[in-house]
Short mmCIF file of C-alpha atoms in Angstrom, two decimals:
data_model
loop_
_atom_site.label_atom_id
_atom_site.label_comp_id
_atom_site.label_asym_id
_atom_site.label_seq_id
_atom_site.Cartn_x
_atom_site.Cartn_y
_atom_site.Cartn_z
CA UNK L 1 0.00 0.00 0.00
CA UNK L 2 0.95 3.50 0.34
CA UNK L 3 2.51 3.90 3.77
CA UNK L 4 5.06 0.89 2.29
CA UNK L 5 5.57 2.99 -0.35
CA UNK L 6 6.37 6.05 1.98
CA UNK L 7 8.09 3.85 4.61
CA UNK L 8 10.25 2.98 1.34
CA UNK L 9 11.04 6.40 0.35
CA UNK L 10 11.65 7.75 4.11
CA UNK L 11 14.24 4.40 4.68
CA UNK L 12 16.21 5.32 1.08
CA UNK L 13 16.50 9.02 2.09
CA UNK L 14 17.62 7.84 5.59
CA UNK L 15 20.23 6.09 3.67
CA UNK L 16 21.40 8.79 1.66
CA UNK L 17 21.61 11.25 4.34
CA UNK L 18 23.86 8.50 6.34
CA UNK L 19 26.06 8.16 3.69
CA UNK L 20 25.97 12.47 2.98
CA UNK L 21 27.46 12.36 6.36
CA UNK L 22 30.28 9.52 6.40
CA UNK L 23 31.20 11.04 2.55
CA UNK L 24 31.53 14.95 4.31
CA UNK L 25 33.38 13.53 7.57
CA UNK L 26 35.70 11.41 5.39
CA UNK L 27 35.85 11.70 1.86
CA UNK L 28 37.97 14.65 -0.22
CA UNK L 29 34.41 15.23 -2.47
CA UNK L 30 33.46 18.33 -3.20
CA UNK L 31 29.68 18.82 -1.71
CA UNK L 32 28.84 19.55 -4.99
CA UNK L 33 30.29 15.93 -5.76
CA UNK L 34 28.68 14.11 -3.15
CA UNK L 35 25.05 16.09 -4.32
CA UNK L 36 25.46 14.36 -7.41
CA UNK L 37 26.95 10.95 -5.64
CA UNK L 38 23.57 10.89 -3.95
CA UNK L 39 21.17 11.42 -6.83
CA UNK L 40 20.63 14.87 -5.78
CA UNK L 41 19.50 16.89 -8.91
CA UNK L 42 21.32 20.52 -7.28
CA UNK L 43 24.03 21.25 -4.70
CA UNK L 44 20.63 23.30 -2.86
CA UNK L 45 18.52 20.86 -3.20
CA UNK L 46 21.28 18.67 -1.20
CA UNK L 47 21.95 21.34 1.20
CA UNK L 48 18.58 21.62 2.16
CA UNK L 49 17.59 18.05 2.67
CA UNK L 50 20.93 17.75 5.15
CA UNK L 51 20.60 21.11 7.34
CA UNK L 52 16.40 19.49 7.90
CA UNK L 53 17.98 16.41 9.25
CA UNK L 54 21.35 17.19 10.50
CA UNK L 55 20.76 20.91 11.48
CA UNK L 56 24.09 22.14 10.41
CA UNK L 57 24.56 22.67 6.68
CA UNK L 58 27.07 20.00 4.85
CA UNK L 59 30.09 22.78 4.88
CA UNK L 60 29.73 23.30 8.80
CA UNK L 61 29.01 19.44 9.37
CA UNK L 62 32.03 18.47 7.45
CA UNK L 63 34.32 21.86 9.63
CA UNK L 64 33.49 20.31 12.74
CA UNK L 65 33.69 16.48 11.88
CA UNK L 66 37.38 16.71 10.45
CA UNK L 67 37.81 18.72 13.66
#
């Protein structure tokens, strides 16, 4: 039904933002090469989507995880 369908989508963007974060905190990619990694169609669109679930922006995230 529908909520699978939903519980689907909500599990594969889980993913992606798991893998936004271990790409920022240890890859050399560009943001704007991890965006497009992830199937993200613009850097913004990827920004967004990480500051709603991480709270920092990727650039801030990645400054204080290489920390």
């Amino acid at each position: 039904g529908l909520g699978d369908v939903y519980k689907r989508q909500q599990y594969q963007l889980h993913l992606r933002y798991l893998r936004a974060k271990e790409l920022l905190s240890t890859s050399q990619l560009s943001i704007s090469e991890i965006a497009y990694a992830l199937n993200f169609e613009t850097v913004s669109q990827f920004s967004t989507f990480f500051t709603k679930k991480e709270g920092l922006s990727p650039s801030k995230f990645r400054r204080q995880s290489q920390q």
